[in-house]
Tab-separated table of C-alpha atoms in Angstrom:
chain	number	residue	atom	x	y	z
D	1	MET	CA	-45.977	-42.828	2.126
D	2	GLY	CA	-46.121	-45.016	-0.966
D	3	THR	CA	-46.115	-48.558	0.071
D	4	GLY	CA	-48.628	-50.709	1.877
D	5	LYS	CA	-51.258	-49.416	3.814
D	6	ARG	CA	-50.094	-45.704	4.412
D	7	GLY	CA	-50.519	-45.823	0.416
D	8	LEU	CA	-54.007	-47.214	0.744
D	9	VAL	CA	-54.815	-44.093	3.811
D	10	ALA	CA	-53.138	-41.421	1.178
D	11	THR	CA	-54.742	-42.240	-2.125
D	12	ALA	CA	-58.365	-43.252	0.617
D	13	VAL	CA	-57.469	-39.209	1.535
D	14	THR	CA	-56.503	-38.158	-2.095
D	15	VAL	CA	-60.472	-38.960	-3.415
D	16	VAL	CA	-61.443	-37.793	-0.571
D	17	CYS	CA	-59.993	-34.176	-1.685
D	18	ALA	CA	-60.926	-34.092	-4.672
D	19	ILE	CA	-64.194	-35.646	-4.276
D	20	THR	CA	-64.892	-32.496	-1.928
D	21	VAL	CA	-62.828	-29.985	-3.860
D	22	LEU	CA	-66.170	-27.762	-5.187
D	23	ALA	CA	-67.607	-26.930	-0.990
D	24	ALA	CA	-64.086	-25.355	-0.615
D	25	PRO	CA	-63.405	-23.259	-3.808
D	26	GLY	CA	-59.395	-21.887	-4.389
D	27	THR	CA	-57.980	-25.227	-1.944
D	28	ALA	CA	-54.862	-26.892	-3.481
D	29	PHE	CA	-54.309	-30.326	-2.689
D	30	ALA	CA	-51.130	-32.023	-3.721
D	31	SER	CA	-51.123	-35.575	-6.041
D	32	PRO	CA	-51.571	-39.094	-4.326
D	33	ASP	CA	-49.044	-41.515	-3.878
D	34	PRO	CA	-48.991	-43.527	-7.282
D	35	THR	CA	-49.897	-46.930	-6.876
D	36	PRO	CA	-48.822	-49.810	-3.842
D	37	SER	CA	-47.418	-52.788	-6.899
D	38	ALA	CA	-48.435	-55.672	-5.833
D	39	SER	CA	-45.897	-56.568	-4.460
D	40	ALA	CA	-45.022	-53.300	-2.681
D	41	SER	CA	-44.723	-54.755	2.073
D	42	SER	CA	-47.232	-53.233	3.797
D	43	THR	CA	-46.397	-51.150	6.445
D	44	PRO	CA	-47.972	-50.017	9.296
D	45	VAL	CA	-50.736	-46.660	9.147
D	46	SER	CA	-49.054	-44.143	11.274
D	47	ASN	CA	-51.385	-42.345	13.748
D	48	LYS	CA	-50.296	-39.249	11.856
D	49	ASP	CA	-51.943	-41.042	9.184
D	50	LEU	CA	-54.874	-41.779	11.004
D	51	GLU	CA	-55.025	-38.335	12.532
D	52	ALA	CA	-55.336	-36.879	9.070
D	53	VAL	CA	-58.711	-38.972	7.947
D	54	ARG	CA	-60.391	-38.589	10.874
D	55	ASP	CA	-59.963	-34.834	10.475
D	56	LYS	CA	-61.501	-35.229	6.864
D	57	LEU	CA	-63.887	-37.150	8.295
D	58	ASP	CA	-64.430	-34.645	11.138
D	59	LYS	CA	-64.197	-32.000	8.309
D	60	LEU	CA	-67.147	-34.598	6.192
D	61	TYR	CA	-69.527	-34.261	8.438
D	62	HIS	CA	-68.665	-31.283	9.574
D	63	ASP	CA	-69.981	-29.578	6.449
D	64	ALA	CA	-72.781	-32.892	6.179
D	65	ALA	CA	-73.948	-30.930	9.426
D	66	VAL	CA	-74.883	-27.786	8.126
D	67	ALA	CA	-76.485	-29.376	4.935
D	68	THR	CA	-79.071	-30.891	7.512
D	69	ASP	CA	-79.767	-27.745	9.165
D	70	SER	CA	-79.740	-25.359	5.706
D	71	TYR	CA	-82.093	-28.962	4.586
D	72	ASN	CA	-84.168	-28.533	8.474
D	73	ALA	CA	-85.003	-25.559	7.621
D	74	ALA	CA	-85.901	-24.730	4.434
D	75	GLU	CA	-88.936	-27.565	5.028
D	76	GLU	CA	-89.538	-26.199	7.986
D	77	ARG	CA	-90.489	-23.053	5.538
D	78	ALA	CA	-92.168	-25.516	3.111
D	79	LYS	CA	-94.109	-26.483	6.265
D	80	GLN	CA	-95.501	-23.207	6.964
D	81	GLN	CA	-95.826	-21.606	3.307
D	82	SER	CA	-98.294	-24.273	3.082
D	83	ALA	CA	-100.138	-23.328	5.847
D	84	ALA	CA	-100.549	-20.024	5.191
D	85	ILE	CA	-101.065	-19.863	1.636
D	86	VAL	CA	-104.016	-23.107	2.858
D	87	GLY	CA	-105.228	-20.425	5.195
D	88	LEU	CA	-105.252	-17.809	1.955
D	89	ALA	CA	-107.152	-19.963	-0.107
D	90	LYS	CA	-110.055	-20.190	2.707
D	91	GLU	CA	-110.110	-16.465	2.933
D	92	ILE	CA	-110.120	-15.918	-0.531
D	93	VAL	CA	-113.037	-18.820	-0.641
D	94	LYS	CA	-114.717	-17.207	2.329
D	95	GLY	CA	-114.253	-13.765	0.785
D	96	GLN	CA	-115.865	-14.597	-2.143
D	97	ARG	CA	-118.395	-16.163	-0.123
D	98	LYS	CA	-119.107	-12.454	1.604
D	99	LEU	CA	-119.371	-11.053	-2.175
D	100	ASP	CA	-121.950	-12.549	-3.951
D	101	GLU	CA	-123.566	-11.936	-0.761
D	102	LEU	CA	-123.837	-8.394	-0.926
D	103	LYS	CA	-123.926	-8.636	-5.162
D	104	LYS	CA	-127.359	-9.831	-4.156
D	105	ARG	CA	-127.855	-7.176	-1.842
D	106	ALA	CA	-126.909	-4.302	-4.740
D	107	GLY	CA	-129.627	-6.565	-6.751
D	108	ALA	CA	-132.573	-6.011	-4.579
D	109	ALA	CA	-131.720	-2.606	-3.872
D	110	ALA	CA	-131.914	-2.503	-7.770
D	111	ALA	CA	-134.397	-4.902	-8.086
D	112	ALA	CA	-136.922	-2.681	-5.676
D	113	GLN	CA	-135.321	0.696	-6.941
D	114	TYR	CA	-137.339	-0.779	-10.750
D	115	ARG	CA	-140.838	-1.889	-9.001
D	116	THR	CA	-140.869	1.628	-7.721
D	117	GLY	CA	-141.045	2.736	-11.392
D	118	GLY	CA	-137.503	3.298	-11.229
D	119	LEU	CA	-137.033	6.474	-9.180
D	120	PRO	CA	-135.542	6.900	-6.593
D	121	ASP	CA	-136.443	7.725	-3.176
D	122	GLU	CA	-135.498	10.806	-2.957
D	123	ALA	CA	-137.575	11.420	-5.946
D	124	GLN	CA	-140.740	9.802	-4.812
D	125	LEU	CA	-140.178	12.299	-2.009
D	126	LEU	CA	-141.181	15.442	-3.187
D	127	LEU	CA	-144.111	13.530	-4.438
D	128	SER	CA	-146.146	13.189	-1.248
D	129	ASP	CA	-148.066	16.037	0.430
D	130	ASP	CA	-148.539	14.147	3.439
D	131	PRO	CA	-146.156	16.054	6.530
D	132	GLN	CA	-145.533	13.132	8.770
D	133	GLU	CA	-145.005	11.022	5.091
D	134	PHE	CA	-142.684	13.010	4.385
D	135	LEU	CA	-139.620	13.032	7.586
D	136	ASP	CA	-141.417	9.093	7.643
D	137	GLY	CA	-139.850	9.415	3.863
D	138	ALA	CA	-136.825	11.910	5.523
D	139	GLY	CA	-136.026	9.892	7.750
D	140	ARG	CA	-136.133	6.182	5.062
D	141	VAL	CA	-134.514	8.810	2.725
D	142	MET	CA	-130.944	9.198	4.803
D	143	GLN	CA	-130.651	5.145	6.589
D	144	GLY	CA	-131.043	4.244	2.463
D	145	GLU	CA	-128.327	5.926	2.298
D	146	ARG	CA	-125.930	4.986	4.745
D	147	ALA	CA	-126.938	1.866	3.948
D	148	THR	CA	-126.136	2.282	0.116
D	149	LYS	CA	-123.008	3.822	0.541
D	150	GLY	CA	-122.027	1.082	3.491
D	151	LEU	CA	-123.110	-1.830	0.908
D	152	ILE	CA	-120.892	-0.094	-1.310
D	153	ALA	CA	-117.447	0.302	0.839
D	154	GLU	CA	-118.030	-2.998	1.748
D	155	MET	CA	-118.094	-4.681	-1.521
D	156	THR	CA	-115.547	-1.676	-2.519
D	157	GLN	CA	-112.981	-3.850	0.026
D	158	THR	CA	-114.133	-7.084	0.545
D	159	GLN	CA	-112.760	-6.685	-3.576
D	160	GLN	CA	-109.465	-5.142	-2.261
D	161	ASP	CA	-108.885	-8.270	0.713
D	162	LEU	CA	-110.236	-10.743	-2.564
D	163	LYS	CA	-107.109	-9.514	-4.850
D	164	GLN	CA	-104.836	-8.471	-1.759
D	165	TYR	CA	-104.813	-12.577	-1.222
D	166	ALA	CA	-104.752	-13.731	-4.485
D	167	ALA	CA	-100.676	-11.690	-3.752
D	168	ASP	CA	-100.047	-13.286	-0.883
D	169	ALA	CA	-100.231	-16.934	-2.030
D	170	ALA	CA	-98.745	-16.052	-5.728
D	171	GLU	CA	-96.205	-14.596	-2.914
D	172	GLN	CA	-96.261	-17.566	-0.735
D	173	TRP	CA	-96.245	-19.766	-4.241
D	174	LYS	CA	-92.971	-18.049	-5.061
D	175	GLN	CA	-90.659	-19.363	-2.060
D	176	LEU	CA	-92.702	-22.302	-1.274
D	177	GLU	CA	-90.887	-23.324	-4.525
D	178	ALA	CA	-87.996	-21.732	-3.321
D	179	ASN	CA	-87.932	-23.580	-0.478
D	180	ARG	CA	-87.862	-27.060	-2.580
D	181	LYS	CA	-85.056	-26.387	-4.601
D	182	ALA	CA	-83.279	-25.279	-0.652
D	183	LYS	CA	-84.122	-28.299	-0.004
D	184	ASP	CA	-83.253	-30.178	-2.719
D	185	ALA	CA	-79.628	-28.377	-2.896
D	186	ALA	CA	-79.229	-29.594	0.323
D	187	ARG	CA	-80.609	-32.582	1.109
D	188	LYS	CA	-77.674	-33.629	-2.444
D	189	LYS	CA	-74.938	-31.864	-0.487
D	190	ILE	CA	-75.793	-33.910	3.006
D	191	LYS	CA	-75.363	-36.786	-0.165
D	192	LYS	CA	-72.838	-35.980	-1.055
D	193	GLN	CA	-70.579	-35.515	1.976
D	194	ILE	CA	-71.205	-38.601	3.487
D	195	ALA	CA	-71.209	-40.549	1.081
D	196	ALA	CA	-67.616	-39.232	0.164
D	197	ALA	CA	-66.801	-40.199	4.404
D	198	GLU	CA	-68.515	-43.618	3.755
D	199	LYS	CA	-66.562	-44.150	0.718
D	200	LEU	CA	-63.317	-43.120	2.908
D	201	GLU	CA	-63.513	-45.515	6.401
D	202	SER	CA	-64.523	-48.171	3.860
D	203	GLN	CA	-61.336	-48.060	3.053
D	204	LEU	CA	-59.359	-48.279	6.385
D	205	GLU	CA	-59.153	-51.984	7.461
D	206	ALA	CA	-61.477	-53.665	10.183
D	207	GLU	CA	-57.663	-52.469	12.622
D	208	GLU	CA	-57.360	-48.990	11.573
D	209	LYS	CA	-61.171	-48.424	12.483
D	210	ALA	CA	-60.669	-49.880	15.528
D	211	ARG	CA	-57.860	-46.725	15.558
D	212	LEU	CA	-60.297	-44.200	14.537
D	213	ALA	CA	-62.367	-44.765	16.567
D	214	GLU	CA	-59.515	-44.628	19.860
D	215	LEU	CA	-58.044	-42.218	17.897
D	216	GLU	CA	-61.882	-40.017	17.967
D	217	GLU	CA	-62.931	-40.749	21.759
D	218	GLU	CA	-58.905	-39.657	23.351
D	219	ALA	CA	-59.798	-36.140	21.242
D	220	ALA	CA	-62.867	-35.630	22.798
D	221	PHE	CA	-62.325	-37.040	26.387
D	222	LYS	CA	-58.625	-34.840	25.616
D	223	ALA	CA	-61.069	-31.184	25.151
D	224	GLN	CA	-63.707	-32.880	28.113
D	225	THR	CA	-60.571	-33.304	30.802
D	226	ALA	CA	-59.768	-29.729	29.309
D	227	TRP	CA	-62.826	-28.195	29.915
D	228	LEU	CA	-63.392	-29.521	33.182
D	229	ASP	CA	-59.937	-28.738	34.038
D	230	SER	CA	-61.020	-25.338	33.901
D	231	GLY	CA	-63.126	-24.915	37.146
D	232	ILE	CA	-65.848	-25.353	35.498
D	233	LEU	CA	-68.413	-27.866	36.804
D	234	ASP	CA	-68.313	-26.448	40.352
D	235	GLU	CA	-69.209	-22.771	39.277
D	236	ILE	CA	-72.822	-24.835	37.840
D	237	LYS	CA	-74.469	-25.840	40.085
D	238	GLY	CA	-77.998	-24.827	38.104
D	239	LYS	CA	-81.257	-27.739	38.751
D	240	ALA	CA	-83.693	-28.276	35.943
D	241	SER	CA	-87.389	-26.339	35.898
D	242	ALA	CA	-90.238	-28.851	35.895
D	243	GLN	CA	-89.468	-28.240	31.496
D	244	GLY	CA	-86.596	-29.215	32.049
D	245	LYS	CA	-87.269	-32.336	34.180
D	246	LYS	CA	-88.815	-33.464	32.323
D	247	ALA	CA	-87.454	-32.617	28.469
D	248	VAL	CA	-84.397	-34.843	29.277
D	249	GLU	CA	-86.515	-37.434	30.525
D	250	PHE	CA	-87.507	-37.368	26.492
D	251	ALA	CA	-84.308	-36.954	25.336
D	252	THR	CA	-82.831	-39.684	27.770
D	253	LYS	CA	-85.347	-42.357	27.084
D	254	GLN	CA	-83.958	-41.585	22.381
D	255	ILE	CA	-80.816	-43.037	23.699
D	256	GLY	CA	-79.695	-45.343	21.256
D	257	LYS	CA	-81.661	-44.400	18.000
D	258	PRO	CA	-79.514	-44.124	15.736
D	259	TYR	CA	-78.195	-40.077	13.608
D	260	VAL	CA	-80.298	-39.337	11.174
D	261	TRP	CA	-80.357	-36.637	8.518
D	262	GLY	CA	-84.101	-34.372	8.543
D	263	ALA	CA	-85.025	-36.680	10.841
D	264	GLU	CA	-87.478	-36.040	14.680
D	265	GLY	CA	-88.095	-39.215	15.341
D	266	PRO	CA	-89.886	-41.526	17.394
D	267	ASP	CA	-87.675	-43.628	15.209
D	268	SER	CA	-84.316	-41.406	14.763
D	269	TYR	CA	-83.685	-38.077	15.012
D	270	ASP	CA	-80.279	-35.501	14.648
D	271	CYS	CA	-79.591	-33.296	16.451
D	272	SER	CA	-82.106	-30.695	16.391
D	273	GLY	CA	-84.581	-32.936	15.988
D	274	LEU	CA	-83.558	-34.959	18.850
D	275	THR	CA	-83.510	-31.062	21.303
D	276	SER	CA	-87.080	-29.543	19.142
D	277	GLN	CA	-89.288	-33.484	20.333
D	278	ALA	CA	-87.322	-32.868	23.557
D	279	TRP	CA	-88.594	-29.838	24.574
D	280	ALA	CA	-92.232	-30.272	22.622
D	281	SER	CA	-92.946	-33.368	24.637
D	282	ALA	CA	-92.339	-30.724	27.825
D	283	GLY	CA	-95.120	-28.546	26.104
D	284	ARG	CA	-92.756	-26.289	24.894
D	285	PRO	CA	-92.100	-25.686	20.872
D	286	ILE	CA	-88.261	-24.289	19.817
D	287	PRO	CA	-87.141	-23.416	16.349
D	288	ARG	CA	-86.495	-26.787	14.287
D	289	THR	CA	-82.637	-26.050	13.890
D	290	SER	CA	-79.620	-25.462	16.061
D	291	GLN	CA	-78.470	-22.554	13.839
D	292	GLU	CA	-81.885	-20.840	14.554
D	293	GLN	CA	-82.892	-22.326	18.496
D	294	TRP	CA	-78.544	-20.072	18.981
D	295	LYS	CA	-80.718	-17.075	17.218
D	296	GLN	CA	-84.539	-16.741	18.771
D	297	LEU	CA	-83.752	-18.830	22.514
D	298	LYS	CA	-82.627	-16.612	25.531
D	299	HIS	CA	-78.504	-17.569	25.792
D	300	ILE	CA	-77.769	-18.277	28.803
D	301	ASP	CA	-74.135	-18.388	30.730
D	302	ILE	CA	-72.192	-21.725	30.975
D	303	LYS	CA	-71.904	-21.234	34.304
D	304	ASP	CA	-75.194	-20.806	34.821
D	305	MET	CA	-76.233	-23.679	32.543
D	306	ARG	CA	-78.556	-26.064	34.064
D	307	PRO	CA	-80.356	-29.960	32.906
D	308	GLY	CA	-82.769	-28.340	30.109
D	309	ASP	CA	-80.534	-26.551	28.480
D	310	LEU	CA	-78.949	-26.979	25.227
D	311	ILE	CA	-74.653	-26.195	24.292
D	312	ILE	CA	-75.021	-24.993	21.278
D	313	TYR	CA	-71.263	-26.540	19.049
D	314	PHE	CA	-68.738	-24.672	16.924
D	315	ASP	CA	-68.449	-21.412	15.493
D	316	ASP	CA	-71.419	-21.763	12.767
D	317	ALA	CA	-73.863	-23.496	15.170
D	318	SER	CA	-73.966	-26.536	13.398
D	319	HIS	CA	-74.485	-29.585	16.206
D	320	VAL	CA	-76.609	-29.609	19.145
D	321	GLY	CA	-76.985	-31.337	22.593
D	322	MET	CA	-78.904	-31.019	25.931
D	323	TYR	CA	-77.224	-30.814	28.976
D	324	ILE	CA	-77.709	-33.501	31.508
D	325	GLY	CA	-75.844	-31.800	34.434
D	326	ASP	CA	-72.307	-33.235	35.813
D	327	GLY	CA	-70.341	-32.014	33.252
D	328	ALA	CA	-72.523	-34.712	30.466
D	329	MET	CA	-74.681	-34.126	27.849
D	330	VAL	CA	-76.956	-35.886	25.412
D	331	ASN	CA	-77.104	-35.668	22.384
D	332	ALA	CA	-77.576	-37.144	18.501
D	333	PRO	CA	-73.860	-37.493	17.016
D	334	ARG	CA	-73.803	-37.510	13.146
D	335	PRO	CA	-74.638	-40.761	10.647
D	336	GLY	CA	-72.879	-43.812	11.816
D	337	ARG	CA	-74.019	-42.922	15.672
D	338	THR	CA	-77.103	-42.531	17.956
D	339	VAL	CA	-78.221	-41.356	19.760
D	340	SER	CA	-75.636	-41.339	23.093
D	341	ILE	CA	-74.580	-39.271	26.143
D	342	ALA	CA	-70.657	-36.853	25.284
D	343	GLY	CA	-68.593	-34.817	27.632
D	344	ALA	CA	-70.316	-31.317	27.672
D	345	GLY	CA	-67.262	-29.643	26.937
D	346	SER	CA	-65.900	-32.710	24.367
D	347	MET	CA	-66.595	-30.205	21.931
D	348	PRO	CA	-66.145	-26.133	20.749
D	349	ILE	CA	-68.952	-24.783	22.426
D	350	LEU	CA	-70.101	-21.578	21.074
D	351	GLY	CA	-72.932	-20.284	24.138
D	352	VAL	CA	-76.565	-22.242	25.692
D	353	VAL	CA	-79.352	-21.233	25.331
D	354	ARG	CA	-82.961	-22.061	27.154
D	355	PRO	CA	-85.707	-22.901	26.515
D	356	ASP	CA	-87.884	-22.798	29.041
D	357	ALA	CA	-86.326	-18.836	30.293
């Protein structure tokens, strides 16, 4: 490739390969071509070279999407753990108040015993010569014994509860810290992958960027056409549920808003942020990430798909879009793009899930 624009693109590809090599251990890349000299003639960049750039960009943004899912999952777990810690703290406060009250009751019982000369009710009962007083006293003794045993048991259980609450809170703090570290690692990887992609794109000239965009559109069109040519659309006749209509309405109203990793509205979204918020607006909370949506929601055959269902893409469930009918879906594609409508078959489909099944 050694001269002009061709050399520039080759160098850009190699630079990004070097940046991302840690993400793919054991992968070797060819050495870059020599940097073209100022006197070298300008050679048009071939479509083959631009396809190589497109493939590299796809990989970088895909890896960023996977890291974004990890980030979102860690953030969701951190929220749940924070809520659990708050709940446990409240239980500890309630338990301590209860224990204090039980101790007061125990102290009052001890004080009453002291006022009667230090003799237990049983001993005082034996000293009584009045038969009726004896019978009445026997009842009180039995009630007192039961009350004392109950008080001791309640104090013991409360102390055990407090100990368990404290242990649970400590474990939640430990998990919270682990998820904070996981979020930080995912955040760094996302930024690294996006920066590498942006650096690669920045080394292309305006004409090359336009041709690259055309190649992306052509690839999506080719995939969508192949999907439609299978005759699948003739089988998809499902109608949206009431909740599905609301979810679709919400999602399509976000068209034009930018993709931002980790975002869930109202001004920007990532792919699962859009779908989770759309279904939340329809009154059906669903998991935050595309991977958890795939794991937890009911799987539907593609031919049974209806508007509002979620299409999960790629083998690792790293992307999600919402089917809106007529072979189309709405999604937040990737950094640098906005929420938009695309062909439902324009990416490799893993499967379909239904939130309101």
